[in-house]
Structures are given as C-alpha cells and as structure tokens.
XYZ file of C-alpha atoms in Angstrom:
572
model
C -127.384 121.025 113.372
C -127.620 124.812 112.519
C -125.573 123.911 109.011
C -128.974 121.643 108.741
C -131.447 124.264 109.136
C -132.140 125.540 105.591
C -132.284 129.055 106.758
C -131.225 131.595 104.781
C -128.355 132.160 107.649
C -127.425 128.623 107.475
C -124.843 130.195 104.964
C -123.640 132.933 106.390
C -120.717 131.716 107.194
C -117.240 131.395 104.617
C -118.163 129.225 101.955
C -114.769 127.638 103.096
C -116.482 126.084 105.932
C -118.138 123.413 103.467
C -115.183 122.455 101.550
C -114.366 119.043 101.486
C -111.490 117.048 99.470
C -111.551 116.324 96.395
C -110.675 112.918 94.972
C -108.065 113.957 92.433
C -105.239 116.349 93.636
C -105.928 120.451 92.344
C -101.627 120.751 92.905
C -100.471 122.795 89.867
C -98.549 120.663 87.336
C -96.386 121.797 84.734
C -98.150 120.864 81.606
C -95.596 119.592 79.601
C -94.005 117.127 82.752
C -97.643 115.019 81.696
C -97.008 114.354 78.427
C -96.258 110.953 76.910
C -92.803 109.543 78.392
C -90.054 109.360 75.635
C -89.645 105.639 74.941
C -86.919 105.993 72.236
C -84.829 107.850 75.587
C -85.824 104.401 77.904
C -83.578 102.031 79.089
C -84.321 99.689 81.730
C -86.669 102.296 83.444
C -84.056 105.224 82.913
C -83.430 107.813 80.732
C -79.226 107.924 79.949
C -78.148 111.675 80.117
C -75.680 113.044 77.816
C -72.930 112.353 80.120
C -73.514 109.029 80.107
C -75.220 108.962 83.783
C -78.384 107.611 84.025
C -81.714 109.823 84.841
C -84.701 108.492 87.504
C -87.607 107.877 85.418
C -90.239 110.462 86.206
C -93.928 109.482 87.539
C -97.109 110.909 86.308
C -99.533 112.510 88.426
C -101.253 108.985 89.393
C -97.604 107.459 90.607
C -97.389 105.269 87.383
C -94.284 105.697 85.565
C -96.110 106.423 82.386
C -99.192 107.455 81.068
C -99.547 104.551 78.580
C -102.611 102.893 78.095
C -103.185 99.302 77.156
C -101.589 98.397 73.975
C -103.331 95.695 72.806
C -104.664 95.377 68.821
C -108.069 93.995 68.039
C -109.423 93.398 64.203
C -112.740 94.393 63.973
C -114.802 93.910 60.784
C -117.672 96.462 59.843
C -120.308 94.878 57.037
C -121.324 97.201 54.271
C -124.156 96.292 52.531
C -124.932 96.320 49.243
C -127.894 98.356 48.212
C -127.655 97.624 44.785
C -129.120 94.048 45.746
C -131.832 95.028 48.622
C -134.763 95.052 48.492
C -136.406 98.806 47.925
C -137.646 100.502 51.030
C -136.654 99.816 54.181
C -133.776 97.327 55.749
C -131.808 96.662 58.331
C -128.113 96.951 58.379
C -125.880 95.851 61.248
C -122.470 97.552 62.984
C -120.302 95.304 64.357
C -118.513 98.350 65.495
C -121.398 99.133 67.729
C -123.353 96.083 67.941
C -126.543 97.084 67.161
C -129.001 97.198 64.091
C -130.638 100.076 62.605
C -133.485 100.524 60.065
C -131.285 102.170 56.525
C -133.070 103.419 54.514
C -132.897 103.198 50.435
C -131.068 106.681 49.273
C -130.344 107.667 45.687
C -129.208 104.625 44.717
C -125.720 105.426 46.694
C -124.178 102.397 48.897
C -123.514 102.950 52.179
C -122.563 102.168 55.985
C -125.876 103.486 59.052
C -123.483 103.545 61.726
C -125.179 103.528 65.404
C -124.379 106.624 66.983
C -126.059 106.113 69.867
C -128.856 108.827 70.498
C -128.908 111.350 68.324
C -129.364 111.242 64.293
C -127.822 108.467 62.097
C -124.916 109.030 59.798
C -125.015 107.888 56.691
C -121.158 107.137 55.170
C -120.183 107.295 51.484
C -118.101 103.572 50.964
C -117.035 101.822 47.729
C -119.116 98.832 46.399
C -116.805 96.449 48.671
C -118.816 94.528 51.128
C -116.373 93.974 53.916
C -113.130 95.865 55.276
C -110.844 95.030 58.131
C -109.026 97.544 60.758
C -107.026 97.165 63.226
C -108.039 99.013 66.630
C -106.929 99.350 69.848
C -109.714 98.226 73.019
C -108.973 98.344 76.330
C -106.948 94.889 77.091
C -108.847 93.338 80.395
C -112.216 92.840 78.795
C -113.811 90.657 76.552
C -115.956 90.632 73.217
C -116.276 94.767 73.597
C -116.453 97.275 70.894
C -113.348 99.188 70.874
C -113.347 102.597 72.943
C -113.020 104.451 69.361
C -115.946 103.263 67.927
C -118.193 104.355 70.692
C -120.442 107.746 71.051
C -119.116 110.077 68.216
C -116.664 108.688 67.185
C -118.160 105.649 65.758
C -118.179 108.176 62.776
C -115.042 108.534 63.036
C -113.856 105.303 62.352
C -116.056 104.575 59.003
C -114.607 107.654 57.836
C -111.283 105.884 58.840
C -111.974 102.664 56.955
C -112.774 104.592 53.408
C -109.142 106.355 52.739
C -105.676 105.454 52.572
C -103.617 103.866 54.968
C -102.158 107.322 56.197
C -105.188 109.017 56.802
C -106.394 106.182 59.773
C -103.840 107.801 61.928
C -103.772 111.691 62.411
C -100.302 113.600 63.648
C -101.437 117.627 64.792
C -98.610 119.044 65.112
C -98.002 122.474 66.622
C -96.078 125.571 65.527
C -95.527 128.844 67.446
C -93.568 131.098 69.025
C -93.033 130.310 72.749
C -95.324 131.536 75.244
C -98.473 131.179 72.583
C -100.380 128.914 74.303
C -99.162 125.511 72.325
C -99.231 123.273 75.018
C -102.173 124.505 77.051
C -103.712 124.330 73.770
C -102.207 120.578 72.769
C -103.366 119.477 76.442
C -107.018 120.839 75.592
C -106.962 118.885 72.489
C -105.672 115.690 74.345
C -108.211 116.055 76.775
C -111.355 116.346 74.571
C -110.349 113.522 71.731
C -109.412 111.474 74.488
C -112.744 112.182 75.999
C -114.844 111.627 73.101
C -113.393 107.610 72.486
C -110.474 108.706 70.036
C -107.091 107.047 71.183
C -104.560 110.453 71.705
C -101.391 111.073 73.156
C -99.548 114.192 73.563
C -95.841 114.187 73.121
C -94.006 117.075 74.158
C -90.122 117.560 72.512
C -89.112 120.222 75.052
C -89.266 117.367 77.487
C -87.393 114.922 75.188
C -85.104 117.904 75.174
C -84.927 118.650 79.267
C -83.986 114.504 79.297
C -81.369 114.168 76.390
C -79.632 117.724 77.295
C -80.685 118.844 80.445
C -82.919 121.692 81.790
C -80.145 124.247 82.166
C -79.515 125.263 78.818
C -79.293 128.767 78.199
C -81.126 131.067 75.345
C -77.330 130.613 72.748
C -78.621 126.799 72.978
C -81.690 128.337 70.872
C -80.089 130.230 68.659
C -79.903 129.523 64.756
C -76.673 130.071 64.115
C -75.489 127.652 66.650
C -75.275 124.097 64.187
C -74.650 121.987 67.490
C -77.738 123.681 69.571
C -79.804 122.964 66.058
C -78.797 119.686 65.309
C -79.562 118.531 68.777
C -83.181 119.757 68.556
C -83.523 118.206 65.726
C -82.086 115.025 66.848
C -84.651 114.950 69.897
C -87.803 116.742 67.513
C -86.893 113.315 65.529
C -86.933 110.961 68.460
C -90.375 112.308 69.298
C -91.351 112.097 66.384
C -90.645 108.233 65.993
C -91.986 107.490 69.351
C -95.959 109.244 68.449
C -95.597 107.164 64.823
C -94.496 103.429 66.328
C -97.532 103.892 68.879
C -100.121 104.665 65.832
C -98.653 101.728 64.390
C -99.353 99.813 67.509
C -103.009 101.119 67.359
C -102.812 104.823 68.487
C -104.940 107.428 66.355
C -104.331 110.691 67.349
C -100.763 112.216 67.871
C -100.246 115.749 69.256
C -96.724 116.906 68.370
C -95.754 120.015 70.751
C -93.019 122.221 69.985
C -92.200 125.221 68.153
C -91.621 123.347 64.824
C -90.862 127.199 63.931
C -88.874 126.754 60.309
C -89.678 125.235 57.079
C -86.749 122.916 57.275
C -87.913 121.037 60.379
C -91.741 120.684 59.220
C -90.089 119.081 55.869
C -88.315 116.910 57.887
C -91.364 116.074 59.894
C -93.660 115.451 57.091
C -90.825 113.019 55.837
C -90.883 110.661 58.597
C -94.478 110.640 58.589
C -94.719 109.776 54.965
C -97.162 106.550 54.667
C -97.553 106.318 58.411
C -99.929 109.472 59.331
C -101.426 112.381 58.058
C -100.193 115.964 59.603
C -102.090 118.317 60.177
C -99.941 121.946 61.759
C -101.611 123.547 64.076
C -100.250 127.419 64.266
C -101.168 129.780 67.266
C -100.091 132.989 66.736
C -100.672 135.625 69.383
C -99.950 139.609 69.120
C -101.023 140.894 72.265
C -98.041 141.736 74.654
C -100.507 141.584 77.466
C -100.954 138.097 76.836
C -97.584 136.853 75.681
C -95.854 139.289 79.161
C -98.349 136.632 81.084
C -97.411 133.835 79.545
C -93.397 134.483 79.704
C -93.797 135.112 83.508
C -96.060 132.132 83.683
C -93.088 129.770 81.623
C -90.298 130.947 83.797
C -92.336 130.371 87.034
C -93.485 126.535 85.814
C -91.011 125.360 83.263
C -88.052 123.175 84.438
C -85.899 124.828 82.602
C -85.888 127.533 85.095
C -86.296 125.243 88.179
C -82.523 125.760 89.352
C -82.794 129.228 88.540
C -82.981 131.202 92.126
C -83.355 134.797 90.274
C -86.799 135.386 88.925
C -85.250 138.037 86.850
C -82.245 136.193 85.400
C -84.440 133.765 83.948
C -86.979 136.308 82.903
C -84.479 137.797 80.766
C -83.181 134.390 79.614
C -86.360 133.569 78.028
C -86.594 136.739 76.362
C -83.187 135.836 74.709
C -84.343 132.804 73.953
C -87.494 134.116 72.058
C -85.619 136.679 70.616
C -83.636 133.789 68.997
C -86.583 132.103 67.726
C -88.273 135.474 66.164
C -85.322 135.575 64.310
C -85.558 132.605 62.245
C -89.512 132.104 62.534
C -91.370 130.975 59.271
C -95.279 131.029 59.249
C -97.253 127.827 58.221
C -97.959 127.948 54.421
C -97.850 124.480 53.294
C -99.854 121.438 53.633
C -102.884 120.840 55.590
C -103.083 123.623 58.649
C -105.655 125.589 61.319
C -103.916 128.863 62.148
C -105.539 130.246 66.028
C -104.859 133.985 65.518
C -105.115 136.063 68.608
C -107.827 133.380 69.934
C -106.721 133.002 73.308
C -108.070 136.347 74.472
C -111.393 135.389 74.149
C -112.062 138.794 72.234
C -112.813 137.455 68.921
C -109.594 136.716 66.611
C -110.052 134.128 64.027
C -109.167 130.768 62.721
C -107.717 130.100 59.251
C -107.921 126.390 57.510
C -106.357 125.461 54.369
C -106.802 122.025 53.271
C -108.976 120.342 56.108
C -111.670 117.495 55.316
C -112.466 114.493 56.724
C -114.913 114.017 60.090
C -112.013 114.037 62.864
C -110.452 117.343 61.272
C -113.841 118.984 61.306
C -114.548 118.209 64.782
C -111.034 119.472 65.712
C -111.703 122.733 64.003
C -115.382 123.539 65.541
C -113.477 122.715 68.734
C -110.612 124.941 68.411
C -113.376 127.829 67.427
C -115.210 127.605 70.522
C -111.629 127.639 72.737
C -110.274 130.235 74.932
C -108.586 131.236 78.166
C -110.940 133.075 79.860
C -110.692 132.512 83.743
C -114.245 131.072 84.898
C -115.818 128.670 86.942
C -118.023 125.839 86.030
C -120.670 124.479 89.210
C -121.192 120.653 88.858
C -124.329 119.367 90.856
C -126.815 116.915 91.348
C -130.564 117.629 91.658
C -131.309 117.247 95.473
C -132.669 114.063 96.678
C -135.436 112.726 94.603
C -138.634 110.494 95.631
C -136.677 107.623 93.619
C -133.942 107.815 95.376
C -135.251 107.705 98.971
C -136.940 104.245 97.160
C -133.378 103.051 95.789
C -135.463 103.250 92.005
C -133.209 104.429 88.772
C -134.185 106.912 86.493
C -137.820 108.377 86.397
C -139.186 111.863 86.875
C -140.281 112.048 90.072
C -140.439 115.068 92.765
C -137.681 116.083 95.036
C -137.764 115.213 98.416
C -138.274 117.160 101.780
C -134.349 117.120 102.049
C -133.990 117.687 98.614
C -135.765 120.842 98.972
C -133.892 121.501 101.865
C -130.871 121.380 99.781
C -132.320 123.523 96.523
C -132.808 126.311 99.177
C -128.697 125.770 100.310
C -128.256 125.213 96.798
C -129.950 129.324 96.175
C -127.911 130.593 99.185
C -124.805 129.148 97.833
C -125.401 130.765 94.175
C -126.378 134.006 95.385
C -123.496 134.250 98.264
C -120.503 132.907 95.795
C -121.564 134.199 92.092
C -123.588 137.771 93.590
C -121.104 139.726 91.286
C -121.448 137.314 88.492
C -124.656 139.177 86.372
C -123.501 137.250 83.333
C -124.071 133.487 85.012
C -126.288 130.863 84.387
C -128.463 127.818 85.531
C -128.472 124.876 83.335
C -130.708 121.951 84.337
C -131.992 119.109 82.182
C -135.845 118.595 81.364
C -136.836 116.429 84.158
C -138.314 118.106 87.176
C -136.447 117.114 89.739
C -133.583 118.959 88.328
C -135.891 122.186 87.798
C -137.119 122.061 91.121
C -133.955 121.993 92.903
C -133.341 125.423 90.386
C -136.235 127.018 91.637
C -135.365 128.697 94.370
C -132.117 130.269 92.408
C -132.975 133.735 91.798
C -131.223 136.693 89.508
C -130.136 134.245 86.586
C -131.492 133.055 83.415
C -132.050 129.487 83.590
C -131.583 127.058 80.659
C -133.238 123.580 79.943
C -131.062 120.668 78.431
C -132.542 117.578 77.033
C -128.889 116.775 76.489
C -128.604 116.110 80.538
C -131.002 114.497 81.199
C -129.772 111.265 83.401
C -128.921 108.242 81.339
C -131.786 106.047 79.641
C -132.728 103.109 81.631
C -134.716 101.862 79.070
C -137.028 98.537 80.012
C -135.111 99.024 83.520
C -136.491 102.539 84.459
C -138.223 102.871 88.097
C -136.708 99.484 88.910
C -134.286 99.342 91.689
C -130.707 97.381 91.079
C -132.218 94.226 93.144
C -135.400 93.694 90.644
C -132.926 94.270 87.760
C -130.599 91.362 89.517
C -133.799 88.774 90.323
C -136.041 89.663 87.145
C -132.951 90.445 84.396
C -130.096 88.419 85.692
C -127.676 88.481 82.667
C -129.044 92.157 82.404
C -127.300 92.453 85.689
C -124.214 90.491 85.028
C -123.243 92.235 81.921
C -123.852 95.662 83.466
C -121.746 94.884 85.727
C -118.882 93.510 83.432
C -118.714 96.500 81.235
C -120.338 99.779 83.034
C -119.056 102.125 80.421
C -120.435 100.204 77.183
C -123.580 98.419 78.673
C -126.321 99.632 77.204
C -129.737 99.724 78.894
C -132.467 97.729 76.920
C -134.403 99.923 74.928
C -132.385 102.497 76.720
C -128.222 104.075 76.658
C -124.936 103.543 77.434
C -122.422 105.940 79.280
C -120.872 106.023 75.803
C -124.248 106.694 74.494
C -124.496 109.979 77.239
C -121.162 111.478 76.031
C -122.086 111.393 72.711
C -125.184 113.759 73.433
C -123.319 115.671 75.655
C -120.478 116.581 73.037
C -122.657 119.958 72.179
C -122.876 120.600 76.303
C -118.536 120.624 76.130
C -118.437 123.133 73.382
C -120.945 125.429 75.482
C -119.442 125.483 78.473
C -116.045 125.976 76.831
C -117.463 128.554 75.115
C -119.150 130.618 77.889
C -117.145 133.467 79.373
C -119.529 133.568 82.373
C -120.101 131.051 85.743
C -122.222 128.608 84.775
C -124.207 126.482 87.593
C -124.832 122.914 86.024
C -128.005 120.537 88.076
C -128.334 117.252 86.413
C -127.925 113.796 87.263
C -125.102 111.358 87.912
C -124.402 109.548 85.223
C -124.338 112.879 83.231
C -122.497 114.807 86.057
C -119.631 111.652 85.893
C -119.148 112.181 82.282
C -118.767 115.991 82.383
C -116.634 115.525 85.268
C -114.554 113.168 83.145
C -113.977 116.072 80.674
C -112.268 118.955 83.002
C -110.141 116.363 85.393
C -109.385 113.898 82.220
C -110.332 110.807 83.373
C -109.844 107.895 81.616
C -113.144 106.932 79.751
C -113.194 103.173 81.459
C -113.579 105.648 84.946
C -116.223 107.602 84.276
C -119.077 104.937 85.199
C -116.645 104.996 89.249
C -117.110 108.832 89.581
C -117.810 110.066 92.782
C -119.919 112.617 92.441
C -122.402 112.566 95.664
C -126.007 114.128 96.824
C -125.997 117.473 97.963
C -122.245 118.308 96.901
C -120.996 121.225 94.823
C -118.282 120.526 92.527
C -116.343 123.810 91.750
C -114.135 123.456 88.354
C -111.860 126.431 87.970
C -111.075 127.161 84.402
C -108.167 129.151 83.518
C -104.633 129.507 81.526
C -103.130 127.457 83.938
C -105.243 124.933 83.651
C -108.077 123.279 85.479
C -108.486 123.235 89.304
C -111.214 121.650 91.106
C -112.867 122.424 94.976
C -115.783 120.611 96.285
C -118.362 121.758 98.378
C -121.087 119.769 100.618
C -123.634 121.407 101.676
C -125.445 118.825 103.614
C-alpha cells in the first residue's frame, strides 16, 4: 500500500524493486548465431560436417529451427492510369496495392501511379504509358484477400518504384565489406531490423556461420591467411553457398538480402556480382573504422561472443588468435571502388565521420542511406510508456482526448519520481509526448528536461469509431468488427488508420531516437508504443497489433554495441 501512495518517498527505494519480466528474453545472443539458417548446408534437419558426421540443427531464439517466414507468392496487379485520356482536373485513381482511392491530380501532362501511403503526403511515381503491370510478392500465407506486408506504410513506395525497372533491380543484395571487428554485423542486424520493420521482406545471411557449419569453429588465424589456396578456396566455396541461398529466396519472393562477411578482395566481390547477374542488384556496404579504441573493444567483444572462440579456455590465446587472423586479412584488404557502394567511415563513434555513396538511386537505396547517416553505437537508453489512465479508459472508449484520471495522475507523479531518481545525471535527456493531453499531462509533473510534442504519436486514428467502446463497434458496425478482428495489423479504421498506417508516420520518430545520444523518455499511446516496441525487440510486423505493453509500466530499452536489452518497470 505504501508503493500506492504517490508520495514523493513512494520511490525511495531501488528502482529494482519495480522490475518485472519482460516478455521476450534480454539473454545476450551472438549476433551472427540469428542469422538466416544455411539451406544449401540442410539435410533432413542437419547440417553434414566435413567429416562426414552430421551436425544438430541449431534453434533460433524463439525455439523454431529457423527464422523463415512464410514463403508463399501472391500476383498482385497495380492499375496505372492513363492521363493522357482523363478528363482535366481532378480524378480518382485506385491502388490495388493498398486498396484504397485517392483524388490525382492532373500534373504536366506526365502519367503516373498516386500510391496510398497511408497518412502523410502522396507520392506521385514516374511509369511508362503501360496501363497495367504484374509482380510477384510475398504476403503472409494464413490470411486471405490482404495486401502484401511490402506494400504497406512506406514502403508502398517502394514497390511502384519496384514495378518501373528491370527485373534485377525488384530484388536488392547489400552486401558488406570490412575488416573484422568494424561493426558489419551489428550494422547488417540494424539494417535487418529496420527494413524488416518498415514492410520490406529482409533476411540476413551471415557466411562466417556457413563457415563455423561446413569447417568447424576451431579454425585457427593460418585458415585466414591468403596464401593458404585450401583456407581460400573453402571460403569461397561457403561465401558461394550463401550466396545462392539469399538469391533462390528473392526468387521465391524475398526483397532484401544482407550479405555479411568481409568480402575483403576484388576477386571475391567479382565473383559475387557474377552470381547475382540478372537475379539482384548489389549494393557493398563498406565500414571502415580507424580508431583503435573502438576496434581494441570490438576484438575483445568477438573473442568473448564468437563461436569460434567458444572452446577456447584462455582469454588471451584467442585474443592473440584474432589478431593473427586480422593481421592476415590487412594484408590482402582491397577498398570498395567499383559498382554501386555506401562507405560508413569512422561512423560508429558517434563523433561525426562520414558516409560516401557512389552510384545510389532508387527509393529503397535512399532510405537505406538516410538510415545509415543517422546510425551509431552510442550506449543509451530509450523509456517506453503509456500516458497514465485516461477518462476513456476507465469508460472502456478508444481513442479521444480526454483528461487523465485520479490514478493516472497518481502515476504521472511516480512517473516524475522515476525520471528524476533514474536519469538525475542525464542533463542531456528528454520528454517526448504526442499532442493529445492526456499524454502531456502525465509529463507535467517531469521536471529538469525539455519536453517535445509529436503529432507523429499520437494513438492510432479511430476514425468513424472514435469514443466508441469495442461492444458498440461489435452491435452498431458488425463486419467493422469482424474484419478488425481478422487482420489487426492491416485493418484500417473508417475514415481513420491502420497499424501499418502508424508505422509509416512513425518512420521519422526511428531515425530520432536512433539518432539521439541522450535518454529519451517516450509517453504515448498503445498502438504507437506496440509499434516502436516492434522496432528495438524485432518483432515480426503480423505481432505488433499482440504487444503487451500495459498501464502504468516503464519499458526500459538499452541501446548499445552489443545490441538491444530490454527491463520493464511497473510502477503501479
């Protein structure tokens, strides 16, 4: 009952007192062990060793044996219309990749697609005079009649830009290039993470794993050296395994492929850029990194994690191993100068650096570049929360902007005492809130930090349904109901959004917060809170409408060069 009080005291005691599980486990993971499993290495649920014996099939984090995600291949057909025969003025064109109409307006006598991006401005895309194409995409496989994932939120740009080039250039291959201990994979697991967020179908495929499962884990740094043909052909042989694998699945319907190795000579990006010849278009992505600082972290950090050094008892012996090892590769390194590439150098500091791009167009490209920019590996935490109990709520009603409750003001004073007990050396933090008040009022009481006003998050658009509660939607709207309840994460409010609809708006919220050196306390609403959320634990995008993410409860996401880790807090 004293926790209860809303005293300033009621917090004086360790902030661990309030923790509470989270739903996902915050055990560190080797990055690279989540990457895609090698299918060209399967056979019959094992991997065969070089010795012939065969290897247990590893699990992913959720107990499946493999990340895959439902392979099935839908056609979808978008209309263009033809200007050139429209009336002038005004019309209406319709997206079957969105399902919606939208006013188009008449513009210079150019032809082109309105695609529905949700909220948010219209994009207008350059297409021949053709009136129809056909594409092949890739929904998720147990529902029916639904736009495919990709041509939700943002990237419903995306895929008209897909539609208008060559065959190659639907399917996009990033493939990295580095040194080891430059960040590749943190950086390729970013990547994943925010594509895969945004509706774009990615999969990051990792050779040094394809490696630890065709040769082993225990090879030492001569394995890695250039001179040694047998050490080089067998990378190669398992670079060009990998390789296959990430190009059969974007044949099956995959669009993004993030490559991850060190891809460090000219020889074995030709080779790459062979097999990918009519099937995908690569784009290398080089990190480069010249503080020893950083790279001394990130060797200690690699012998700690990596396999490779699992059956390695002497911290030291391995320590120096690696060093050999990338000794061996500085040897024979070659810097990305051909094709299409992004070079990160010295971004991971967070100090500046810069990014270099030589031959980048197209919409998905552009958005991987702005994202890269805003990157870095500055440890911080991010504060998830919802506003405290509103009026509506007591009343079961959705959306509104009504006034906070007595307990919800008992919880924006916790909420105050909370800020100023864990963040009181933080000067630099912020308070971000959306534009309705119940959100600013739970704020209030938060003292010594700049606070910031989002229209991007505010709660989701009800539409025709806002201030009704879920049993008028069910007696007055019943197929409302019923097809809300089908399809959470593409149902779209009358007059009103869809959860696709909120992660498209909150795309510039991401790039902030991965941007911001500093805390940052976040009060909005659920439905905005599930798709953040989404981002930092990488949910699939069919989970975010399931989030838990509770009244009065303080989600903590810890973000760092080892990744992200999560602690939850309830207050009340």
């Amino acid at each position: 009952m004293g926790a209860e009080s809303g005293s300033s005291a009621s917090l004086e005691l360790d902030l661990e007192h309030y923790v509470v599980p989270a739903p996902t486990t915050s055990a560190m993971v080797y990055a690279a062990n989540l990457t895609e499993t090698p299918r060209s290495l399967k056979r019959t649920g094992v991997f065969s060793g070089t010795d012939g014996t065969t290897i247990p099939r590893p699990s992913s984090k959720d107990g499946h044996t493999s990340n895959d995600r439902p392979a099935t291949i839908k056609e979808m057909e978008v209309i263009v219309p033809d200007l050139s025969r429209m009336p002038s003025g005004s019309a209406m064109a319709e997206s079957k990749s969105v399902g919606t109409f939208s006013s188009l307006q008449k513009q210079d006598s150019y032809r082109g697609l309105l695609v529905d991006r949700g909220v948010g401005s219209p994009r207008l895309v350059k297409s021949p005079s053709i009136t129809s194409f056909t594409l092949d995409l890739k929904p998720d496989s147990d529902a029916k009649n639904m736009m495919p994932a990709a041509a939700g939120a943002v990237a419903a740009g995306a895929v008209a830009d897909q539609m208008l080039g060559p065959k190659e250039d639907r399917h996009l291959a990033i493939v990295l290039v580095g040194l080891p201990a430059r960040g590749k994979t943190f950086t390729a697991a970013k990547l994943t993470r925010y594509l895969r967020w945004l509706g774009h179908d990615t999969k990051h495929f990792n050779v040094g794993k394809y490696r630890r499962l065709k040769h082993g884990s225990n090879q030492s740094a001569d394995f890695f050296r250039g001179d040694n043909p047998e050490g080089l052909e067998a990378r190669n042989e398992v670079a060009a395994l990998a390789m296959e694998d990430m190009t059969a699945w974007m044949q099956e319907g995959g669009q993004v492929g993030i490559f991850d190795a060190t891809n460090s000579s000219r020889q074995r990006r030709n080779m790459l850029m062979k097999m990918a010849e009519g099937k995908c278009k690569i784009i290398f992505l080089e990190t480069i990194c010249n503080d020893r600082k950083i790279i001394e972290r990130n060797i200690r950090l690699k012998v700690q994690q990596s396999p490779d050094y699992a059956e390695e008892p002497d911290f030291e012996a391995g320590y120096r191993d690696f060093k050999n090892r990338l000794d061996n590769y500085e040897k024979v390194y070659e810097p990305v100068e051909e094709g299409s590439y992004i070079k990160m150098i010295d971004m991971v500091s967070g100090n500046g650096g810069q990014i270099q791009v030589n031959n980048i167009s197209g919409y998905l490209p552009g958005r991987i570049v702005f994202f890269l920019v805003n990157t870095h590996l500055t440890p911080r935490p991010i504060f998830l929360t919802r506003h405290g109990e509103s009026l509506y709520n007591v009343r079961g009603r959705i959306g509104g902007d009504t006034a906070i409750s007595e307990a919800g003001e008992l919880y924006a004073k916790k909420l105050a005492n909370f800020v100023e007990k864990r963040l009181k050396n933080e000067k630099a933090a912020s308070i971000w809130t959306s534009t309705l008040q119940r959100t600013i009022l739970t704020a209030s009481p938060i003292a010594g930090f700049p606070k910031i006003q989002w229209r991007a998050l505010d709660e989701i658009n009800a539409g025709v349904c806002d201030g009704m509660t879920y049993e008028e939607i069910k007696k007055n709207m019943p197929e409302e109901y019923e097809s809300r309840k089908k399809d959470k994460l593409r149902y779209r409010y009358p007059r009103g959004e869809s959860y696709l609809d909120v992660i498209q708006r909150l795309e510039p919220v991401i790039i902030e917060l991965e941007r911001q050196r500093a805390p940052v306390v976040v009060v909005s609403h659920q439905a905005v809170l599930r798709a953040l959320y989404a981002y930092f634990a990488d949910r699939p995008l069919k989970e975010v409408p399931h989030i838990e993410t509770p009244l009065h409860t303080i989600i903590e996401i810890q973000m760092g060069v080892t990744g992200v880790q999560e602690k939850r807090y309830k207050l009340m």
